Structures are given as structure tokens and as C-alpha cells.
CSV table of C-alpha atoms in Angstrom, one decimal:
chain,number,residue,atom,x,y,z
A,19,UNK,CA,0.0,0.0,0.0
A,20,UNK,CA,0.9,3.5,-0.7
A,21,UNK,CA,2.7,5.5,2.2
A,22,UNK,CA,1.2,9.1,1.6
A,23,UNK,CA,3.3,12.1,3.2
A,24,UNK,CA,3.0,15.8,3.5
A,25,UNK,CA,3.7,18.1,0.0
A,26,UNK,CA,6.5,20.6,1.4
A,27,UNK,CA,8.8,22.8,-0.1
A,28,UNK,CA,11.7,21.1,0.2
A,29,UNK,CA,9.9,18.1,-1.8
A,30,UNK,CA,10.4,20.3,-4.5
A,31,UNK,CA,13.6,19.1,-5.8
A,32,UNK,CA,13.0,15.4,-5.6
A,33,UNK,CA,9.8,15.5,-7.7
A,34,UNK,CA,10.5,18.3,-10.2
A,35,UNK,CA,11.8,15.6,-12.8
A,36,UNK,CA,8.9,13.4,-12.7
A,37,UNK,CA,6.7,16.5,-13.2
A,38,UNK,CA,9.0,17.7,-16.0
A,39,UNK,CA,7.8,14.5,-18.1
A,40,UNK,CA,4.3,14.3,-17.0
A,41,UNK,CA,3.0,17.1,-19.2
A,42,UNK,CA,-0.4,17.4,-17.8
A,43,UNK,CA,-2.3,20.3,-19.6
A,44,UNK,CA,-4.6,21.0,-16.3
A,45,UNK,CA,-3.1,23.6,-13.9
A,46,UNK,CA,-3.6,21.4,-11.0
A,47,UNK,CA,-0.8,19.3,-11.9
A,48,UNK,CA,1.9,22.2,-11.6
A,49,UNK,CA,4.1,21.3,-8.7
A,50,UNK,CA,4.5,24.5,-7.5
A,51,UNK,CA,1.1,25.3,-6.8
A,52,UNK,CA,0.2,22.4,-5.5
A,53,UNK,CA,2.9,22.7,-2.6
A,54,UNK,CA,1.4,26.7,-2.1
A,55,UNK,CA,-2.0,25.6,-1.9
A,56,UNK,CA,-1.0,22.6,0.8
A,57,UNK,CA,-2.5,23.4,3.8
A,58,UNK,CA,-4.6,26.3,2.9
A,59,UNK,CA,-7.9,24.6,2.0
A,60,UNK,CA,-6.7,20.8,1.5
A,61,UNK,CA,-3.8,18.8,3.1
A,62,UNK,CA,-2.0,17.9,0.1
A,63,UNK,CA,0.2,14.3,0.3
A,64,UNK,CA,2.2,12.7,-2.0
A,65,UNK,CA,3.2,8.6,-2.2
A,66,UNK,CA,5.9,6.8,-4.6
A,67,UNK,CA,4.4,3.7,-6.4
A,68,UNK,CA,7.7,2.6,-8.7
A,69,UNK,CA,9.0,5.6,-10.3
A,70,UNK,CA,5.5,7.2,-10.6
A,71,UNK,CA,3.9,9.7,-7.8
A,72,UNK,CA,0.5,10.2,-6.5
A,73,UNK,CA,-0.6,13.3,-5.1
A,74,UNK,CA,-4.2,12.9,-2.9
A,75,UNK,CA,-6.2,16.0,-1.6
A,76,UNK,CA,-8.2,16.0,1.3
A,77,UNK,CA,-10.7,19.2,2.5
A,78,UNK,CA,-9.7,20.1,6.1
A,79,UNK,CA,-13.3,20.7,6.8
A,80,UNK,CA,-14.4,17.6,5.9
A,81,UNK,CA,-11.8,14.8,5.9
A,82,UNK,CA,-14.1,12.7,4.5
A,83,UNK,CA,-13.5,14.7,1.1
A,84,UNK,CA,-10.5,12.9,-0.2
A,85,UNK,CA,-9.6,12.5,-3.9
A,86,UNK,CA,-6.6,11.7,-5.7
A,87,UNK,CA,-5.2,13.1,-9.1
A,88,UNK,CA,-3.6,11.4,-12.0
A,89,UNK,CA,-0.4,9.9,-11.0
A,90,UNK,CA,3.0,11.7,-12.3
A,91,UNK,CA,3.8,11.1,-14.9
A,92,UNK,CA,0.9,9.0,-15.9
A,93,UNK,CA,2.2,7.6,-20.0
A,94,UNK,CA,0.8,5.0,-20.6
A,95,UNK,CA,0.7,2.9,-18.0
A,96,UNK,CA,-2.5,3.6,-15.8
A,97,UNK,CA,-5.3,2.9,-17.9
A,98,UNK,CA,-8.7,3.3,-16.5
A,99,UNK,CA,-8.6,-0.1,-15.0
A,100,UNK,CA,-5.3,0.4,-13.6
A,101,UNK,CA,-6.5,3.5,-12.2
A,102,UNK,CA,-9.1,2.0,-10.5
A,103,UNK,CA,-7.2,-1.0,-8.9
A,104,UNK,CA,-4.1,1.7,-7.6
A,105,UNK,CA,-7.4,4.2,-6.0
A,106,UNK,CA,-9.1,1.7,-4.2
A,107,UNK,CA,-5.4,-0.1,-3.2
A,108,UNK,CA,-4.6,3.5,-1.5
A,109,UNK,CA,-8.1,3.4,0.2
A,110,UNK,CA,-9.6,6.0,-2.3
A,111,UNK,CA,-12.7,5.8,-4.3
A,112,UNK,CA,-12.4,9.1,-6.5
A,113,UNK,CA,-9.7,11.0,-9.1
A,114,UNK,CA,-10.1,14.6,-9.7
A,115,UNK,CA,-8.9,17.6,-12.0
A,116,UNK,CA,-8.9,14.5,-15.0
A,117,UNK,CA,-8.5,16.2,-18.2
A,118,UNK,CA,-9.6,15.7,-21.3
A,119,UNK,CA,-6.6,15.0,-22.7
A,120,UNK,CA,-6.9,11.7,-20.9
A,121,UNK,CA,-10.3,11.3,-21.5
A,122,UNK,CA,-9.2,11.5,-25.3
A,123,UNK,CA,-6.5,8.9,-24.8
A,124,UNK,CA,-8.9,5.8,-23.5
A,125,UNK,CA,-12.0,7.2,-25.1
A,126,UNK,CA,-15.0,7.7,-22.5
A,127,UNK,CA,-16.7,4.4,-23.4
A,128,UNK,CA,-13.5,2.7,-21.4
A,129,UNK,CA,-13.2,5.3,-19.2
A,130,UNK,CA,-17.2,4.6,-18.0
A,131,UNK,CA,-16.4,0.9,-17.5
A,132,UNK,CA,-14.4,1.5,-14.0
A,133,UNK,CA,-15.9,5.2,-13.2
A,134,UNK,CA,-18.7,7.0,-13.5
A,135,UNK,CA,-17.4,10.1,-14.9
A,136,UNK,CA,-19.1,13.5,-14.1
A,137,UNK,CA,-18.3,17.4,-14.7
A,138,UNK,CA,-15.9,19.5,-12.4
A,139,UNK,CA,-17.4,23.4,-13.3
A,140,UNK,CA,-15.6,26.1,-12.0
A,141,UNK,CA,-12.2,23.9,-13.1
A,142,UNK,CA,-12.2,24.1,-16.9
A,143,UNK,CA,-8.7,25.6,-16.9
A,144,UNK,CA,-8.6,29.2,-19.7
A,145,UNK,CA,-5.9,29.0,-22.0
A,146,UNK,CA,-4.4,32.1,-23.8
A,147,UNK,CA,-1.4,32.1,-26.7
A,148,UNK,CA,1.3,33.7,-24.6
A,149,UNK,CA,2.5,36.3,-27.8
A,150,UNK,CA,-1.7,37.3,-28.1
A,151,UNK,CA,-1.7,38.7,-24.3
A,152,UNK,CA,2.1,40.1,-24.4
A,153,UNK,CA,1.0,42.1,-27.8
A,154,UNK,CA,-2.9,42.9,-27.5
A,155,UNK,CA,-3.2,43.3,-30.9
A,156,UNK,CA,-6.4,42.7,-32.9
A,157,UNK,CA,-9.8,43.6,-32.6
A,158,UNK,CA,-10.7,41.5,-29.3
A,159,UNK,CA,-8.2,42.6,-27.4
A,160,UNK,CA,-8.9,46.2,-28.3
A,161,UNK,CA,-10.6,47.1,-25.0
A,162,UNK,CA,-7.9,45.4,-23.1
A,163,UNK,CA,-5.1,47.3,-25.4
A,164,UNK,CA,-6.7,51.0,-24.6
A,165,UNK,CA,-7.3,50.7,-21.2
A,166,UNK,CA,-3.4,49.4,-20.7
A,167,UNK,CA,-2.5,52.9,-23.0
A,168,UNK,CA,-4.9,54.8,-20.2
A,169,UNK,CA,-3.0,53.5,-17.7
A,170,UNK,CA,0.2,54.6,-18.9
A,171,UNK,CA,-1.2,58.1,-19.9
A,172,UNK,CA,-3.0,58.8,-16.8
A,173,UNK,CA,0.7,58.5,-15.2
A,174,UNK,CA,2.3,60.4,-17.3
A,175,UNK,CA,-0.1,62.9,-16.9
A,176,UNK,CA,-0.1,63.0,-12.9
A,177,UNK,CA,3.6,63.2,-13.1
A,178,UNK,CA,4.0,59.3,-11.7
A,179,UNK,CA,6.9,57.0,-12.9
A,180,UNK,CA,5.9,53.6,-13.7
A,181,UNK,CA,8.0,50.9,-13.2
A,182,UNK,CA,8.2,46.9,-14.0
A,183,UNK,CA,10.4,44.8,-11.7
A,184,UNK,CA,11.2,41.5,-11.9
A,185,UNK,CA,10.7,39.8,-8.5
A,186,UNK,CA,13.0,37.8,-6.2
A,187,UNK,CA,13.0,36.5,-2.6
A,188,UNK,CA,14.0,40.3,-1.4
A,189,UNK,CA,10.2,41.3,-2.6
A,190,UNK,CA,8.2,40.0,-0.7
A,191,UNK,CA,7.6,42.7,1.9
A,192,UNK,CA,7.2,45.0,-0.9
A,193,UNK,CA,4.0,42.4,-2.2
A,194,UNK,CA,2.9,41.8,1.0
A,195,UNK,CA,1.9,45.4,1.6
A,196,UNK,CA,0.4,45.6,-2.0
A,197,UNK,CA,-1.6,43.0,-1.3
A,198,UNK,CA,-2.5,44.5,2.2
A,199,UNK,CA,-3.4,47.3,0.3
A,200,UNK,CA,-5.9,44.9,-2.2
A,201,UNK,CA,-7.7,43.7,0.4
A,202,UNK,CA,-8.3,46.8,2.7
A,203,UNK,CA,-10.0,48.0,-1.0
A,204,UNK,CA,-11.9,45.0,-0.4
A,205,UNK,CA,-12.6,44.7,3.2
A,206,UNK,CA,-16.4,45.1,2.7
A,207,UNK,CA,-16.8,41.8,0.2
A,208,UNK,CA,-13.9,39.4,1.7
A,209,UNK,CA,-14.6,36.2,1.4
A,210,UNK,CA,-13.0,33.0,3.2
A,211,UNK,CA,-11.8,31.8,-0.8
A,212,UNK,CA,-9.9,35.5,-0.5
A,213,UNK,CA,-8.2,34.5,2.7
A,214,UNK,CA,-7.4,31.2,1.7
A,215,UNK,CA,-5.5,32.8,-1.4
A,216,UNK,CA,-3.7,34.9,0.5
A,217,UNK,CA,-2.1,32.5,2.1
A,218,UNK,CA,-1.5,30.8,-0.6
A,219,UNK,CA,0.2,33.5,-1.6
A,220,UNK,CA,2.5,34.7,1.7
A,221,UNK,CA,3.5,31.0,1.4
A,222,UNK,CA,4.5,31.6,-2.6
A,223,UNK,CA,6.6,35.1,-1.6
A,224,UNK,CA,8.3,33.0,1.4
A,225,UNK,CA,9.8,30.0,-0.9
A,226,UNK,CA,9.9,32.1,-3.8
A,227,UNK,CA,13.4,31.0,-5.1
A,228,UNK,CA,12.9,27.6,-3.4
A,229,UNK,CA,9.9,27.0,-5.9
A,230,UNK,CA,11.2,28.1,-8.8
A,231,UNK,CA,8.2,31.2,-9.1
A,232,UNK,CA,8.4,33.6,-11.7
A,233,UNK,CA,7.4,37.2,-10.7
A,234,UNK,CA,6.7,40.5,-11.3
A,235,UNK,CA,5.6,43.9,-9.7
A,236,UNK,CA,4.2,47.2,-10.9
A,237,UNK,CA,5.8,50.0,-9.1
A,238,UNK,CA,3.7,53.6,-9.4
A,239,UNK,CA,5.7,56.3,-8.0
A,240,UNK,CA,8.0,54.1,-5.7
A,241,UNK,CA,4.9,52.2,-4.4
A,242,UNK,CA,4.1,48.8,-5.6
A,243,UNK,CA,0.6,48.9,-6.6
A,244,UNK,CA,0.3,45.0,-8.3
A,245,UNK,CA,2.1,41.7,-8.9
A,246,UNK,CA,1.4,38.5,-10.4
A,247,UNK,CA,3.2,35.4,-10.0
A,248,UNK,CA,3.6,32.2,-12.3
A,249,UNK,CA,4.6,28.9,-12.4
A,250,UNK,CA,6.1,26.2,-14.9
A,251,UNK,CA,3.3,23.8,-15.8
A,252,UNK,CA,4.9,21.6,-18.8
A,253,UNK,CA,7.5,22.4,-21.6
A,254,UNK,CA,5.1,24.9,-23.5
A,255,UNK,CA,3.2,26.3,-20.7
A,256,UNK,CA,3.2,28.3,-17.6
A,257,UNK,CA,0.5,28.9,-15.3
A,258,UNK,CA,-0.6,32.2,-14.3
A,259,UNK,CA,-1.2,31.8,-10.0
A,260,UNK,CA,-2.0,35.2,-9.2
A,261,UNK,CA,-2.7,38.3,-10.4
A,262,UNK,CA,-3.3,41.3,-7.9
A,263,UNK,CA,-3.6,45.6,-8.7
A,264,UNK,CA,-5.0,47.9,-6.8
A,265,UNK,CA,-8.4,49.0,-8.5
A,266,UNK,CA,-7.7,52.4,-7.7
A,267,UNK,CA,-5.7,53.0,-11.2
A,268,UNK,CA,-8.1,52.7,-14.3
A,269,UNK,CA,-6.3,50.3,-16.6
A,270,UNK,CA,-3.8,49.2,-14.4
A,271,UNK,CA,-4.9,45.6,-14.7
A,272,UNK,CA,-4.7,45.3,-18.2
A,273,UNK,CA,-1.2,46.8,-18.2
A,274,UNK,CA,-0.2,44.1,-15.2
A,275,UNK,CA,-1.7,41.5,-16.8
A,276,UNK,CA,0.0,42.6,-20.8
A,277,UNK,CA,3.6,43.1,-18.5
A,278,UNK,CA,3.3,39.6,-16.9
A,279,UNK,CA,2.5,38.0,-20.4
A,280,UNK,CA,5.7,39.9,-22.2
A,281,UNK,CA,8.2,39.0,-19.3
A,282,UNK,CA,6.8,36.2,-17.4
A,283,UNK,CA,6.4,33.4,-20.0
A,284,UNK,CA,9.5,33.8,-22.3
A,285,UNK,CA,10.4,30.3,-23.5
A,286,UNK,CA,6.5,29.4,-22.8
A,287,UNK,CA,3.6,29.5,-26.3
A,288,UNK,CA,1.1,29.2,-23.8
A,289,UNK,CA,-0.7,30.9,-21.1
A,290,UNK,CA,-2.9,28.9,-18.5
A,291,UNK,CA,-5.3,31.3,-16.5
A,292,UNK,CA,-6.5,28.2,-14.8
A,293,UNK,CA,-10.8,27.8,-14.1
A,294,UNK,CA,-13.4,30.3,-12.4
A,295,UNK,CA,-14.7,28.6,-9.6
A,296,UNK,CA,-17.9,29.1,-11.0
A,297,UNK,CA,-17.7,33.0,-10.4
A,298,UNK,CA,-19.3,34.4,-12.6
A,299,UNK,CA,-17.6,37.8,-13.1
A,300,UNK,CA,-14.3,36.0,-12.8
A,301,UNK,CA,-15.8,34.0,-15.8
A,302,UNK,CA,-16.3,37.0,-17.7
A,303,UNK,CA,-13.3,38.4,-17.2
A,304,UNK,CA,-11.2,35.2,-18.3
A,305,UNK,CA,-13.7,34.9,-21.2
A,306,UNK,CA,-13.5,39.0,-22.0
A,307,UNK,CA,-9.3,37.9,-22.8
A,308,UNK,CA,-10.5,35.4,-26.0
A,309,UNK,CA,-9.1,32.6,-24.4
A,310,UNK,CA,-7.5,30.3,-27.3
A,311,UNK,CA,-8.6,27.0,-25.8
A,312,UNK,CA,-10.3,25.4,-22.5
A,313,UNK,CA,-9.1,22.6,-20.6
A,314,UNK,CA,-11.6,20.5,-19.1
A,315,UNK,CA,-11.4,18.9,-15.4
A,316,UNK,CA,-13.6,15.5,-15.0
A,317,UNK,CA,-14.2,13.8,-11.5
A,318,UNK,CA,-14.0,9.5,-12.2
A,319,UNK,CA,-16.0,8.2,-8.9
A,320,UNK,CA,-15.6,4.5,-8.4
A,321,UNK,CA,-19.3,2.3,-8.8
């Protein structure tokens, strides 16, 4: 049986080459994130079966709701009635965040032999070309492209410098009062998902280096006013974790968002956004960028 132990930090190094090679297009699977998100809403484990990994989930307000995802990397060797027999050897009875790329692979008609197979919404992961959201050009991006230019002429106009900085490790004072700063704007609509992502995020600025993070802050006037952060995902993608600018400067999110595109994910074609949570404004925001494709998250529930 599978020994399952805590997802740290200095895991990290150990696993990053079996993640490297599982090229899973869902932003679940990005080893980074997964290690942030540990312990914030979920007590994420990992176990070793051969030279593959399993990472589980379980809700820390109800233990009971426990899932696994698709081991790393998965190839070709944990077909659907593999994947049952290795869930039910571990003492689960459910995968999660299953894309369709897998789906694809065994065809559903196999897949609904061992699992019954339902919809995760909120999780179908938003997909952008990297070079369409570094440029802005063309007509759907227009909006997005003249707001950014606002931005930037609204400075100049109120005599403020504007600055991009790549981050580091020393930064993280710098974000953490910018995002002090987000949520007092916020403090009449904060929501337990909000806290839970900010400490998802204090734990991203304290192992910045340690995890590999890419980074990047907008400085108005010697104050630093937004960030985002990413994450490797597979050879052609990065995901894009978070995304925070004050709301107080019209435009300043399209210009964080164009900045983090151009800098953040050199060497990367693709952009992943990951889902909406079933929000709907954050749907229409995500949808309001053109994203190029989706990627869709299945739960496979053993009979």
C-alpha cells in the first residue's frame, strides 16, 4: 500500500523531474502550486508507487472529502482499470482535475467501465497564446489594449513614474503590503476563498526561489501597486497563480496582466489562467481575454 506524506517545499527538488515528463495540460498538476495551496484549503500528500507519484487532496473541513489526481507522470501505463485497482489499493474511491486529454487517450466508453465520470465546473482551466496577451493586438483585445495605454497616460499625466520589476525572494515585503493594500480596498466583500488565497500567496513570496516562481511587480511612484506570479506547468506552458492591482488605477490591470505576459512566460507558447470557480464575473473576465482553448477537469468516482 501506498505511504502518503505531507507536499513541502523542500519536496520540491526530488519531484521536479517526474513533473517535467508528465505534461499534464490541467493547472492542477503544476508542482508549484500544488505545494502553495497545501494546507490552505486541502492537506496535500504525496506517495511513490515505482518511479510514478500520487498526489491525494483532502478538505480540512471535511476529511471525508478525499480525492486523488492522475499519478505523475501518468504515459501510458495507468489505464482506467489500472487507475481504479491503484485508488481503491490506496483506500480511495475518486480522481479529480482529470482532463480531457486523458479522456481523449482511452476514449469515455472505457473510461465509464471502471468510473462514472461527471463534470468538475468552475475547473475548466482558460488557455491564452502567450504572444496574443504580451502584444494585444487585434480587434478582441482592443478594449484590453486602450485601457493598458490609459493607464500609462494617466501616469504620465499625474507626473507618476511607472516601473516593472522582476521579483525575487527580497520582494516579498514590498507584495505583501500591495496585497494588504488589495484587500483593505476590499474589506467590505472578503470572502474566506480571498483569505485562503492569501495564504496561498505569503507562502508563494516566502519559498519564492525555493519553488522556482516567476514574478513580477508594478511600481507607481516608488509604491508597488500590483504583482502576479507564475509557475512552470509543462514544456510549452506556464500557469498564471496570481494576479493582484490595486483598482484604484483605471487600466492598471490590463497593463499588469500585458507586463506579466511579455516578461513572465519567455520560452512558454502558452498561457494557462486556470478555471473560475464558477464565479461568474471572474468567468467573464477570463472569457472577456479570447481565451484560445479550454481545458476540461472531469471527477471518475468508483461504482
Amino acid at each position: 500500500m501506498m505511504e502518503f506524506l505531507p507536499l513541502e517545499a523542500k519536496d520540491y527538488p526530488s519531484l521536479k523531474p517526474l513533473f517535467a515528463g508528465a505534461n499534464h495540460p490541467h493547472s492542477e498538476y503544476s508542482l508549484s502550486s500544488l505545494i502553495l495551496w497545501g494546507r490552505c484549503a486541502l492537506a496535500t500528500d504525496y506517495a511513490y508507487d515505482g518511479d510514478a507519484v500520487f498526489i491525494s487532496e483532502t478538505s480540512l473541513a471535511d476529511p471525508k472529502e478525499r480525492f486523488l489526481l492522475l499519478p505523475i507522470p501518468a504515459g501510458g501505463r495507468f489505464p482506467p482499470a489500472v487507475l481504479k485497482k491503484k485508488a481503491l489499493e490506496a483506500g480511495f474511491s475518486e480522481y479529480r482535475f482529470v482532463h480531457d486529454s486523458y479522456i481523449s487517450q482511452y476514449g469515455m466508453d472505457e473510461v465509464e467501465k471502471y468510473f462514472k465520470v461527471s463534470d468538475q465546473p468552475g475547473y475548466h482551466d482558460y488557455v491564452y497564446r502567450a504572444k496574443d496577451l504580451a502584444s494585444l493586438h487585434g480587434r478582441d483585445l482592443a478594449k484590453k489594449r486602450n485601457l493598458a495605454r490609459r493607464f500609462e497616460k494617466d501616469c504620465g499625466l499625474n507626473g507618476w513614474t511607472i516601473e516593472t520589476a522582476r521579483l525575487s525572494s527580497a520582494d516579498g515585503q514590498a507584495c505583501v503590503e500591495c496585497l494588504d493594500r488589495w484587500r483593505t480596498e476590499r474589506s467590505g466583500d472578503w470572502t474566506d476563498v480571498l483569505e485562503r488565497e492569501r495564504k496561498a500567496i505569503l507562502a508563494a513570496l516566502g519559498s519564492f526561489d525555493a519553488l522556482e516562481l516567476r514574478g513580477l511587480m508594478v511600481i507607481i511612484a516608488g509604491v508597488a501597486r500590483g504583482f502576479g506570479v507564475a509557475s512552470r506547468l509543462s514544456g510549452d506552458t506556464g500557469v498564471l497563480h496570481f494576479e493582484k492591482a490595486s483598482d484604484r488605477h483605471k487600466g492598471l490591470y490590463q497593463y499588469l496582466d500585458r507586463e506579466c505576459a511579455r516578461l513572465l512566460f519567455e520560452g512558454w507558447d502558452w498561457i494557462n489562467k486556470e478555471g473560475d470557480m464558477e464565479d461568474p464575473g471572474l468567468a467573464r473576465a477570463k472569457e472577456s481575454y479570447v481565451p484560445a482553448k479550454r481545458v476540461r477537469s472531469y471527477r471518475l468516482e468508483t461504482p
